[in-house]
PDB file of C-alpha atoms and ligand atoms in Angstrom:
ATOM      1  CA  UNK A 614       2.369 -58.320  21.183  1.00 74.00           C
ATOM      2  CA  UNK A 615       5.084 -58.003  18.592  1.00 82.00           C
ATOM      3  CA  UNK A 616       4.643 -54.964  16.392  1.00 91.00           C
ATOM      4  CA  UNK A 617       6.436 -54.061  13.000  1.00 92.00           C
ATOM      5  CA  UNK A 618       8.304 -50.767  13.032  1.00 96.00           C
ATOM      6  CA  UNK A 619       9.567 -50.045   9.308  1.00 97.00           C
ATOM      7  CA  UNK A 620      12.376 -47.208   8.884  1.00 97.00           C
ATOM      8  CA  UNK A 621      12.798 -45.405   5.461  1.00 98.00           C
ATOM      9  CA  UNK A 622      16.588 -44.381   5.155  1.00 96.00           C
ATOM     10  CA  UNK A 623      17.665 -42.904   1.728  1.00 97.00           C
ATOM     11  CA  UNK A 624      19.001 -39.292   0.510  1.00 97.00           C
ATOM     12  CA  UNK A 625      16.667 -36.240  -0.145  1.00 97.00           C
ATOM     13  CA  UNK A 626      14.699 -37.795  -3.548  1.00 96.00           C
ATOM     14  CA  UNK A 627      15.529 -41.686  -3.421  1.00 97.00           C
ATOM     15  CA  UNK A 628      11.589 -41.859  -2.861  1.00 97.00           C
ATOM     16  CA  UNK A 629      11.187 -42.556   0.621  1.00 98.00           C
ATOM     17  CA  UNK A 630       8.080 -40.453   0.647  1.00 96.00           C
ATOM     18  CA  UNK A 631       7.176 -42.730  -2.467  1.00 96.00           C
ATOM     19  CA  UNK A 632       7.849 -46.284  -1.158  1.00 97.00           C
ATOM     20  CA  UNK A 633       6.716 -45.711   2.743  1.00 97.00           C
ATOM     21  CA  UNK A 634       3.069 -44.320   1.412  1.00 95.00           C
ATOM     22  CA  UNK A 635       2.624 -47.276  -1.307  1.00 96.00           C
ATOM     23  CA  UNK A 636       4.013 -50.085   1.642  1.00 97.00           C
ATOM     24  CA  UNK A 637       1.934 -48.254   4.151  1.00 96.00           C
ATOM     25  CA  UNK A 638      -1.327 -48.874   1.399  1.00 95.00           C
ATOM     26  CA  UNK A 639       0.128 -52.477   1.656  1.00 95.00           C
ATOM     27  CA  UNK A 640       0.567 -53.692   5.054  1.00 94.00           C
ATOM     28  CA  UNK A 641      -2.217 -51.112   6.685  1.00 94.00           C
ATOM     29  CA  UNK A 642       0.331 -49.510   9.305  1.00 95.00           C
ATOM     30  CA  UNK A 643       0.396 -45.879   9.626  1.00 96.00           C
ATOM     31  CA  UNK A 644       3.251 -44.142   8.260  1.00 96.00           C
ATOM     32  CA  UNK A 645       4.628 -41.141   9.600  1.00 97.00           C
ATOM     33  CA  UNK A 646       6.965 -38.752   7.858  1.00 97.00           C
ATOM     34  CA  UNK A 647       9.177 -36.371   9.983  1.00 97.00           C
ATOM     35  CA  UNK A 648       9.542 -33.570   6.625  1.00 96.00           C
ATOM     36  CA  UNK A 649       5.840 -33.701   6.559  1.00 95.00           C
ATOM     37  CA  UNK A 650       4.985 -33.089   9.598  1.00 96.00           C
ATOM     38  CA  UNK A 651       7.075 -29.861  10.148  1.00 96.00           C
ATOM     39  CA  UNK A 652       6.179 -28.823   6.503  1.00 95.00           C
ATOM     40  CA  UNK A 653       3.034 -29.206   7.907  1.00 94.00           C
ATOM     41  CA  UNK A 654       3.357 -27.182  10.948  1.00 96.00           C
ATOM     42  CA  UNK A 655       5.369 -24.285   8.984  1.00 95.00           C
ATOM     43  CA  UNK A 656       2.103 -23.607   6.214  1.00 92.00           C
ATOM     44  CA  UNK A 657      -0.096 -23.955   9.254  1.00 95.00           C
ATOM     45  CA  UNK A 658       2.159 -21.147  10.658  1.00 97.00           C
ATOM     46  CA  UNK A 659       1.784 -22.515  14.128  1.00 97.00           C
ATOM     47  CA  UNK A 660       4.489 -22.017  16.744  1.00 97.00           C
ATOM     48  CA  UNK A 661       6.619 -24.610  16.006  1.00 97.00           C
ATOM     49  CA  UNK A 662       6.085 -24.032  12.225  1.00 97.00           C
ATOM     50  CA  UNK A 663       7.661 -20.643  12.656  1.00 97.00           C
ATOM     51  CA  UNK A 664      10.716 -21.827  14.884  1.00 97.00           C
ATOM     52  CA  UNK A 665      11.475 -24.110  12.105  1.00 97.00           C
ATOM     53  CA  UNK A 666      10.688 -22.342   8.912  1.00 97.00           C
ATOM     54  CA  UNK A 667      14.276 -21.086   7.778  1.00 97.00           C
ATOM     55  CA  UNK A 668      15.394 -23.982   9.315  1.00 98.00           C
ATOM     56  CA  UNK A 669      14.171 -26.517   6.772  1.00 97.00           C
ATOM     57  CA  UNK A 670      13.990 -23.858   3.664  1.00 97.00           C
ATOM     58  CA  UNK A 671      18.092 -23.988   4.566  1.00 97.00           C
ATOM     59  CA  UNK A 672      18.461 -27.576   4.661  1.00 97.00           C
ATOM     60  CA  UNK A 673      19.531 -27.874   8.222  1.00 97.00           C
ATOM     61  CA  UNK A 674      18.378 -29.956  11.119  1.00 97.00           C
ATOM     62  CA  UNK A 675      15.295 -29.082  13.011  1.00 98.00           C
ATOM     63  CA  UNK A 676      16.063 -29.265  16.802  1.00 98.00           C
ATOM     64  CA  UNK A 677      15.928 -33.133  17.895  1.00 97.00           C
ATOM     65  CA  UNK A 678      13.420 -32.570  20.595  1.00 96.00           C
ATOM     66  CA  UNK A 679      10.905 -30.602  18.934  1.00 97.00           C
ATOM     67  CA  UNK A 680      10.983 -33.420  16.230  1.00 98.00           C
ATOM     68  CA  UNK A 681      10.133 -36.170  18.400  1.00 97.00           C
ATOM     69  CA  UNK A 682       7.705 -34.355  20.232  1.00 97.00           C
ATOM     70  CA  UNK A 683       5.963 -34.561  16.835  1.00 97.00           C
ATOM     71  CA  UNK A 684       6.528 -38.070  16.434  1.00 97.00           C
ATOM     72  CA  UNK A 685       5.813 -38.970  19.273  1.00 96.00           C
ATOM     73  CA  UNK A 686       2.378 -37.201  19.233  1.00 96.00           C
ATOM     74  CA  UNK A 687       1.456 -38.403  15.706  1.00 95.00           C
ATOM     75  CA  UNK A 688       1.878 -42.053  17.191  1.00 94.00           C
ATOM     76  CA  UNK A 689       0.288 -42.312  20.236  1.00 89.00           C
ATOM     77  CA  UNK A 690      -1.778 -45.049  20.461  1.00 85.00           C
ATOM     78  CA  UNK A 691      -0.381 -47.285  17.700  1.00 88.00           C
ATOM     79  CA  UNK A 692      -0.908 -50.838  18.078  1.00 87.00           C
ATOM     80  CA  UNK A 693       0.045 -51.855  14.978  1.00 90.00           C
ATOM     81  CA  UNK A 694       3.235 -50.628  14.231  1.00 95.00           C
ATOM     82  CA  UNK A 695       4.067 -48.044  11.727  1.00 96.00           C
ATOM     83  CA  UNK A 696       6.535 -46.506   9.299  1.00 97.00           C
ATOM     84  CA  UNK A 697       8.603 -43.862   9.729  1.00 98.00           C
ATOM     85  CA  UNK A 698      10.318 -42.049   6.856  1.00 98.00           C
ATOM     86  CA  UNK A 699      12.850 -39.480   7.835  1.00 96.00           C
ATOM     87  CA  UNK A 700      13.155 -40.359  11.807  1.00 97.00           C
ATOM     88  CA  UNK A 701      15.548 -41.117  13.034  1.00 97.00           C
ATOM     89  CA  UNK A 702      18.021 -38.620  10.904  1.00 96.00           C
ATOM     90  CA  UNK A 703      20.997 -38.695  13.479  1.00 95.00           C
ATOM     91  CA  UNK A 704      22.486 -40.560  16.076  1.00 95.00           C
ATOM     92  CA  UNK A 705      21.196 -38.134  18.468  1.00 95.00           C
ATOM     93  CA  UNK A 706      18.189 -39.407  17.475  1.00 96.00           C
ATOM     94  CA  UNK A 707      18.516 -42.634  17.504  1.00 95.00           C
ATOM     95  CA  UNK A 708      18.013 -43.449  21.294  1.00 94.00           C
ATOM     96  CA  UNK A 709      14.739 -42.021  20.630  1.00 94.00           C
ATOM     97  CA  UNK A 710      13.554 -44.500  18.438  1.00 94.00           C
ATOM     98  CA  UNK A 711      13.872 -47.153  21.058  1.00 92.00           C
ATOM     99  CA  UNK A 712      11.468 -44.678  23.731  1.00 93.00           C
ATOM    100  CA  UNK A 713       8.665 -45.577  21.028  1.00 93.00           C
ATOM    101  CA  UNK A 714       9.378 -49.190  20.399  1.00 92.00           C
ATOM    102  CA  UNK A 715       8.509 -51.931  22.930  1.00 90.00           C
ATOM    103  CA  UNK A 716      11.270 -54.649  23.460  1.00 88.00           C
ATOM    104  CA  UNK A 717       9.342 -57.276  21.401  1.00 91.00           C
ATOM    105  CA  UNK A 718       8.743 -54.675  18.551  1.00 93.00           C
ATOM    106  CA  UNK A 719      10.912 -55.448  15.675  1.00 92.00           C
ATOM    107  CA  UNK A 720      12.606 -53.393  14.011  1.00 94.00           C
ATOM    108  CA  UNK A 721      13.735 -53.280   9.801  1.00 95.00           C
ATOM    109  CA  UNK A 722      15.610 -50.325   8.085  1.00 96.00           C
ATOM    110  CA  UNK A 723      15.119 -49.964   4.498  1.00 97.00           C
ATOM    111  CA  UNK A 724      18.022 -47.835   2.621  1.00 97.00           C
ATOM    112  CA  UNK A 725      17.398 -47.133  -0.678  1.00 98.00           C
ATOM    113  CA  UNK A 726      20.497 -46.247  -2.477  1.00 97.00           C
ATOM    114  CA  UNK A 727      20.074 -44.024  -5.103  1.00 97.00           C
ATOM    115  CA  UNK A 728      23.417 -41.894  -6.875  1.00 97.00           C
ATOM    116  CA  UNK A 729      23.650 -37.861  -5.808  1.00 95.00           C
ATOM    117  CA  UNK A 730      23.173 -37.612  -9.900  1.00 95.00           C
ATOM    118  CA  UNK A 731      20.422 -39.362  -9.630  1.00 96.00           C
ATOM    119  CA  UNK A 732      18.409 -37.701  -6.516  1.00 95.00           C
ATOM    120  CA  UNK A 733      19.185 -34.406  -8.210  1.00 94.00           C
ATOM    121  CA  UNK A 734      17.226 -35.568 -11.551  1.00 93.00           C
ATOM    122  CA  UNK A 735      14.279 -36.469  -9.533  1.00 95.00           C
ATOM    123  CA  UNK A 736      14.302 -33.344  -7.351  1.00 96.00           C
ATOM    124  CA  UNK A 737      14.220 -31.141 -10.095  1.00 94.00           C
ATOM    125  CA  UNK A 738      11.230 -32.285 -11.234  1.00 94.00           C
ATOM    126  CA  UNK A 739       9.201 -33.175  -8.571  1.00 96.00           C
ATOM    127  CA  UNK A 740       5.959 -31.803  -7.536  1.00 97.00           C
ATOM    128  CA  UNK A 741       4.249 -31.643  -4.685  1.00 96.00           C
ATOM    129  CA  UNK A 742       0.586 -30.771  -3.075  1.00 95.00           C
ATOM    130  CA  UNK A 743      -0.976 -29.675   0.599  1.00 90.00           C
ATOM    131  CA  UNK A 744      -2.542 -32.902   0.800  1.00 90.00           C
ATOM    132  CA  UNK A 745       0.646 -34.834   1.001  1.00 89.00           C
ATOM    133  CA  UNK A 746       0.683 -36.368  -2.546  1.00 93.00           C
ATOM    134  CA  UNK A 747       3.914 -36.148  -4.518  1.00 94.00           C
ATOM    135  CA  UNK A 748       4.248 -36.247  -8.578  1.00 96.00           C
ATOM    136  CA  UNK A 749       7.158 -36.451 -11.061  1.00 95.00           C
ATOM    137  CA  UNK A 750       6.562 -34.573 -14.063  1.00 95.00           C
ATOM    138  CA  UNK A 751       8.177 -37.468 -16.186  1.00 94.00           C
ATOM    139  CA  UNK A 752       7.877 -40.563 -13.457  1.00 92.00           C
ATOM    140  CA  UNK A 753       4.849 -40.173 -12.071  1.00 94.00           C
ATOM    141  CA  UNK A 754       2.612 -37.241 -13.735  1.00 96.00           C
ATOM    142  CA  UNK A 755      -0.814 -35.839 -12.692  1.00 97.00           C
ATOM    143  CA  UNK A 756      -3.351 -36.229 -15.256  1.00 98.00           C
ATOM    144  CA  UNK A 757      -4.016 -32.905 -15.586  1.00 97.00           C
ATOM    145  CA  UNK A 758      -0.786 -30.669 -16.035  1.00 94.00           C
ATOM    146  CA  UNK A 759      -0.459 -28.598 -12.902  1.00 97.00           C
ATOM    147  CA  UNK A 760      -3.037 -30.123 -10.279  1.00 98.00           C
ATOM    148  CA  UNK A 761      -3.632 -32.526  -7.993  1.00 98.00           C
ATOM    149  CA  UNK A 762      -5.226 -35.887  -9.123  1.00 98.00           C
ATOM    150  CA  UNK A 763      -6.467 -36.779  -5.118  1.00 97.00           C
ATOM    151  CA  UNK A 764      -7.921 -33.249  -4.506  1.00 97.00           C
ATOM    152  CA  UNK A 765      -7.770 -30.709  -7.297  1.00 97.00           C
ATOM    153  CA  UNK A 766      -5.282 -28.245  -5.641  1.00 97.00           C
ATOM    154  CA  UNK A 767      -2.315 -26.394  -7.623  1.00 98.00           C
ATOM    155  CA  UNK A 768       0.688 -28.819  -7.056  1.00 98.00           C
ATOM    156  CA  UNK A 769       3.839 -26.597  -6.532  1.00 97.00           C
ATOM    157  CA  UNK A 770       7.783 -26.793  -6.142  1.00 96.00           C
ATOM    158  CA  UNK A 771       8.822 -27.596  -2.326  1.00 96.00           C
ATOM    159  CA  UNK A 772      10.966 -24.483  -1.190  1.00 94.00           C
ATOM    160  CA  UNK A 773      14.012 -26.522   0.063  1.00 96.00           C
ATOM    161  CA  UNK A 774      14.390 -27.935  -3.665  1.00 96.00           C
ATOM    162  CA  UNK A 775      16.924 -25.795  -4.742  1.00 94.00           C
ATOM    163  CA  UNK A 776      20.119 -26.685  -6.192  1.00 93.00           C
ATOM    164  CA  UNK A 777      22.287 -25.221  -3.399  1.00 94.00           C
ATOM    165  CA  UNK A 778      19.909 -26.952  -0.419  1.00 96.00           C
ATOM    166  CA  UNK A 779      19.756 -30.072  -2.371  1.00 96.00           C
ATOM    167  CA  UNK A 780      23.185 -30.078  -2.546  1.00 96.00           C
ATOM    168  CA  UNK A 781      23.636 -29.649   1.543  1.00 96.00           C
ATOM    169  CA  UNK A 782      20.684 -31.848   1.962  1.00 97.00           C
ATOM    170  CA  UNK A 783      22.745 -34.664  -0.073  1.00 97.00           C
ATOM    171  CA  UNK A 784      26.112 -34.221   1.809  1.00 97.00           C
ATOM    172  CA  UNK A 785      24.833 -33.737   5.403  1.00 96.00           C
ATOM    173  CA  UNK A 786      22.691 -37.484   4.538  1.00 97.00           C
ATOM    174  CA  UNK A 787      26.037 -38.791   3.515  1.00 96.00           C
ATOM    175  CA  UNK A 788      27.854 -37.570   6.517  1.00 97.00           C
ATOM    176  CA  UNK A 789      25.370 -39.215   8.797  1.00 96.00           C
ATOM    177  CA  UNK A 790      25.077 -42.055   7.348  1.00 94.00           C
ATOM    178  CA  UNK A 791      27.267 -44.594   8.496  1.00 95.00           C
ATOM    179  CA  UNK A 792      26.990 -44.095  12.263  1.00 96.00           C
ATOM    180  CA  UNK A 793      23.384 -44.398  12.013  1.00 96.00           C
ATOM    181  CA  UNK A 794      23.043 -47.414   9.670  1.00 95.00           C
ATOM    182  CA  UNK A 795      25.814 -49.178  12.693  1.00 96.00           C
ATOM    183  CA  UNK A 796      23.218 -47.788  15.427  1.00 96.00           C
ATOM    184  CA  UNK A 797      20.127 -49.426  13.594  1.00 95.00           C
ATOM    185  CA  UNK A 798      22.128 -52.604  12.663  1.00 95.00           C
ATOM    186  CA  UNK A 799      22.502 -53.339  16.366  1.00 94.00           C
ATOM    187  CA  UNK A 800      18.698 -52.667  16.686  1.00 93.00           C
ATOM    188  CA  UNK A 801      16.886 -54.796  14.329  1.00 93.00           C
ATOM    189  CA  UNK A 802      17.592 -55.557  10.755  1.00 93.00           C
ATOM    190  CA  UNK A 803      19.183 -53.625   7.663  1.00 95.00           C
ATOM    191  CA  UNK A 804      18.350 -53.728   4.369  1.00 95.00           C
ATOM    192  CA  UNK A 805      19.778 -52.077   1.293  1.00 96.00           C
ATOM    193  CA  UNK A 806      17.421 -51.642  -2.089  1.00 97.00           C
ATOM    194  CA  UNK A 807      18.308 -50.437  -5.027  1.00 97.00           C
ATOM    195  CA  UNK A 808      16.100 -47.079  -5.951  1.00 97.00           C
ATOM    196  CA  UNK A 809      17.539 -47.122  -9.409  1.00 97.00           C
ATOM    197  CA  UNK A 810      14.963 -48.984 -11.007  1.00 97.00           C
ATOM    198  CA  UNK A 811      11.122 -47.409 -12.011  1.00 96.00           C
ATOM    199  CA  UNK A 812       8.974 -46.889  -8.732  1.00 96.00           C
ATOM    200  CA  UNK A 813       6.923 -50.458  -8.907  1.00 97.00           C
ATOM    201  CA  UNK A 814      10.486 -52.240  -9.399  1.00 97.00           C
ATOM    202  CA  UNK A 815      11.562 -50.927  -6.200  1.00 98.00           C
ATOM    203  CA  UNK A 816       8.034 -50.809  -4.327  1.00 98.00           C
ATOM    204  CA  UNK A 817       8.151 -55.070  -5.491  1.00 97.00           C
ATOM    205  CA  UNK A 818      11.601 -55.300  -4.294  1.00 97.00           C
ATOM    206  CA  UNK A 819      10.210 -53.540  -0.907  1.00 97.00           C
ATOM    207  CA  UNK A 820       7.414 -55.433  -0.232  1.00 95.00           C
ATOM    208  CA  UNK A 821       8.848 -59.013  -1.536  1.00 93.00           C
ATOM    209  CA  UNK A 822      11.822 -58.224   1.251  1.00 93.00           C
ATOM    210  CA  UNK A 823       9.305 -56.666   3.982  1.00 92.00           C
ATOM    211  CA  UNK A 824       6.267 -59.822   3.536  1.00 85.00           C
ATOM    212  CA  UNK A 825       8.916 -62.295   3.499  1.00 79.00           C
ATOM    213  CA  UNK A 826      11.287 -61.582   6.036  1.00 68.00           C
ATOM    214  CA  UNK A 827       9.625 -59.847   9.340  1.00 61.00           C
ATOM    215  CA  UNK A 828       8.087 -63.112  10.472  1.00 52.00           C
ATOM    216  CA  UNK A 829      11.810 -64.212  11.387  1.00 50.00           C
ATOM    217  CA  UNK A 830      13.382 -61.096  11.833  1.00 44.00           C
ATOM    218  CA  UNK A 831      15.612 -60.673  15.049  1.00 38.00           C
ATOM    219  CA  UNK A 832      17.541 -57.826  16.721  1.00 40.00           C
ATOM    220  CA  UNK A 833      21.010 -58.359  14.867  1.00 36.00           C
ATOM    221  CA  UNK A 834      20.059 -59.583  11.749  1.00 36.00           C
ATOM    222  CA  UNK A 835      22.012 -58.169   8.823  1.00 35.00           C
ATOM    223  CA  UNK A 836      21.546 -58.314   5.333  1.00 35.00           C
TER     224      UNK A 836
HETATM  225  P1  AP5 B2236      12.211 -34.689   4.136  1.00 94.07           P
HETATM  226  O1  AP5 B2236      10.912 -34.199   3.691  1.00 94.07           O
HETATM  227  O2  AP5 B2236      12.274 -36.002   4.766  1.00 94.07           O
HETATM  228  O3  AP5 B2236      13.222 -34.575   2.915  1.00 94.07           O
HETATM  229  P2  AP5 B2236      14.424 -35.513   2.409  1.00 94.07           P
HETATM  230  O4  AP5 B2236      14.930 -36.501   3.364  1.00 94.07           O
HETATM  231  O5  AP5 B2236      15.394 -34.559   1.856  1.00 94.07           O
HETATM  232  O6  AP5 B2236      13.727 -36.408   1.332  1.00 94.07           O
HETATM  233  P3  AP5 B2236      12.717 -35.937   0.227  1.00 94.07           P
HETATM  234  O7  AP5 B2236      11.351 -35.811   0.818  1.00 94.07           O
HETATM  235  O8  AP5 B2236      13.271 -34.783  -0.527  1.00 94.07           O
HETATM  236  O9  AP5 B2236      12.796 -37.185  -0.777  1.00 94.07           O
HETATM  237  P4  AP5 B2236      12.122 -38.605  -0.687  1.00 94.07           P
HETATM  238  O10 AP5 B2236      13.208 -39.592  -0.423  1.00 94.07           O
HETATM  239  O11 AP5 B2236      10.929 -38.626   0.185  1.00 94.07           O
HETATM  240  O12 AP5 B2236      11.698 -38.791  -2.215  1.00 94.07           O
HETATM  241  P5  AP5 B2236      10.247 -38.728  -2.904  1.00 94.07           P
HETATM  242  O13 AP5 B2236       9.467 -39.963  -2.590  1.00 94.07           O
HETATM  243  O14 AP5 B2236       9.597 -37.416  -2.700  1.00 94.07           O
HETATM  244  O15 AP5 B2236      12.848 -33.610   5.135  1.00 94.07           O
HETATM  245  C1  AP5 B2236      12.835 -32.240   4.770  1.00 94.07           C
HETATM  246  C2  AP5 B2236      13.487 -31.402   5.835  1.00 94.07           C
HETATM  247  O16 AP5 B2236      12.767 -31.509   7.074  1.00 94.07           O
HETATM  248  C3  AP5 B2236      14.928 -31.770   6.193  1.00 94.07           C
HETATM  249  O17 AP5 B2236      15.856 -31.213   5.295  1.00 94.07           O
HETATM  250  C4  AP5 B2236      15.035 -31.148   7.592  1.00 94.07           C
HETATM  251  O18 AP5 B2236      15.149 -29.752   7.513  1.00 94.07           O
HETATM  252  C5  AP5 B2236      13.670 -31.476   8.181  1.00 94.07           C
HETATM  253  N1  AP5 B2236      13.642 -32.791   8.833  1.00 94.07           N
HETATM  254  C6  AP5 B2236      13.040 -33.906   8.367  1.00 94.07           C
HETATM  255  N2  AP5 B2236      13.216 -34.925   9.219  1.00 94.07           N
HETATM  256  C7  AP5 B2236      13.937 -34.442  10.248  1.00 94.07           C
HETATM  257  C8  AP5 B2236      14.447 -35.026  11.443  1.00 94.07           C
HETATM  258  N3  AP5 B2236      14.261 -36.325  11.746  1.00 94.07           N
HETATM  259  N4  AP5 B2236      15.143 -34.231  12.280  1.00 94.07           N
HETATM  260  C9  AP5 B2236      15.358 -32.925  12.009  1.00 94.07           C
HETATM  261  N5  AP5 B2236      14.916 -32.312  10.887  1.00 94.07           N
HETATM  262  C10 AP5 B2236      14.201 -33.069  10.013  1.00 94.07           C
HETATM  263  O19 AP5 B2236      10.703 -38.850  -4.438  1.00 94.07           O
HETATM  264  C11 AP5 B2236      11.397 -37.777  -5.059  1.00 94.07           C
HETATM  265  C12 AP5 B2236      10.887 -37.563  -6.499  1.00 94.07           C
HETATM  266  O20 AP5 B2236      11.267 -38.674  -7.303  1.00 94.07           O
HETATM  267  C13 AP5 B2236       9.354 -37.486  -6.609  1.00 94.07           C
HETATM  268  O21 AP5 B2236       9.044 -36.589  -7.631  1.00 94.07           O
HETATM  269  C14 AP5 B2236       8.930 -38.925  -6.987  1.00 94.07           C
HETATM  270  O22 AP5 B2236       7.727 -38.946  -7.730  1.00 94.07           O
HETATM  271  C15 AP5 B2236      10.123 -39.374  -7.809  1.00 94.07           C
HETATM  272  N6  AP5 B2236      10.462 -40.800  -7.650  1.00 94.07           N
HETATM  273  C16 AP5 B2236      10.381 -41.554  -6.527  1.00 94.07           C
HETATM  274  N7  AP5 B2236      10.835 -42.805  -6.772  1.00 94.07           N
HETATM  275  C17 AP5 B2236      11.225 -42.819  -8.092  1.00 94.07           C
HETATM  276  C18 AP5 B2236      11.773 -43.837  -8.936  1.00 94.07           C
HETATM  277  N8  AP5 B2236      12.034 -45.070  -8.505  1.00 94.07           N
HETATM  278  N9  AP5 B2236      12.059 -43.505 -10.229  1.00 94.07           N
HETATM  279  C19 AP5 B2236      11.802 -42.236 -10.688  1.00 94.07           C
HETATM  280  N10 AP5 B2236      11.274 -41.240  -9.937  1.00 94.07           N
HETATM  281  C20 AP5 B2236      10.977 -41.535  -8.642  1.00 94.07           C
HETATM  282 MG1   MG B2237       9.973 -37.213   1.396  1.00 94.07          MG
END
């Protein structure tokens, strides 16, 4: 059976985590998130969490393997398909990809281009809780100043949203960007939105793209 396999590409605050959770809501699929998941293991403090702490506070790259071994676990079993937001991040990665898609699977990237001025704006003012539910203090606000609307919990600043790690975040994205986008064109299909426009513009954009187009999607396809 052919299953859907949905990438989010886009730099640090061009709402990946956004879009993949609301398209995730709409197509049922599982959605997996490779900042989450080691954000996850690093409050946990497990093992891993530790060996990758500093690593993602800095900005930097958390070793290739250890992030698929994630992945990988978090997907076992899929029949589905799923999302991925964040993974793959490099070309190293990229070969990876293909060890958890089946040669019918097909594939779609989804950039969403959003300005360096722009991802900066959004940063700044994002907020985020433990139970994986991200706010905007202008764009998307809890009801209640401070706290979570899904559990109650303090919502808080992530610690790798700082102007100097943005700002290393946002180049090292650009750097990568155009060997991977090549890789995943020869893969399965491409497609560029624009994230400038209010959340629901782009999730409409997203999902009119996504319903209408993986039916006929084929490994080449550009658009
Ligand atoms: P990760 O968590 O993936 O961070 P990122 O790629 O820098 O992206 P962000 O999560 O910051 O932004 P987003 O695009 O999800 O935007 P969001 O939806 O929150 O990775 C973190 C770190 O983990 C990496 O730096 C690295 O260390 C490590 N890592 C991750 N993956 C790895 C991998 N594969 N290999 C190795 N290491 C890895 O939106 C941002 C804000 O804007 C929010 O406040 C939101 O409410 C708001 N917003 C969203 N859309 C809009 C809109 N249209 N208009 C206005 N506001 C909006
Ligand atoms: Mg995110």
């Amino acid at each position: 059976m052919s299953r859907r396999i949905i990438i989010f590409f886009g730099p640090p605050g061009s709402g990946k985590g956004t879009q993949s959770d609301l398209l995730a809501t709409t197509l049922k699929l599982p959605v997996v998130s490779a900042g989450e998941l080691l954000r996850a293991e690093q409050n946990a403090g497990t093992k891993i969490g530790k060996q990758v702490s500093a690593i993602i506070d800095q900005g930097k790259m958390a070793p290739n393997d250890l992030v698929f071994k994630l992945v990988r676990q978090r997907l076992q079993g899929e029949r589905r398909g799923f999302i991925l937001d964040g993974f793959p991040r490099n070309l190293a990665q990229a070969p990876d990809l293909l060890k958890l898609a089946k040669p019918a699977d097909k594939i779609v990237t989804i950039v969403i281009e959003v300005s360096d001025r722009e991802t900066k704006r959004r940063i700044v003012l994002r907020r985020v809780c433990d139970c994986g539910v991200t706010y905007h203090l202008h764009f998307n606000p809890p009801k209640k100043l401070g706290r979570c609307d899904n559990c109650g919990n303090k919502l808080y600043q992530r610690r790798d949203d700082t102007p100097a790690v943005i700002s290393r975040r946002l180049r090292d994205y650009r750097r990568r960007l155009p060997r991977l986008l090549a890789y995943l064109q020869k893969h399965g299909a491409v497609v560029k939105i624009n994230g400038e426009q209010t959340i629901k513009q782009v999730q409409s954009d997203i999902t009119k793209y996504v319903t209408r187009n993986t039916s006929r999607l084929c490994r080449g396809l550009t658009i």
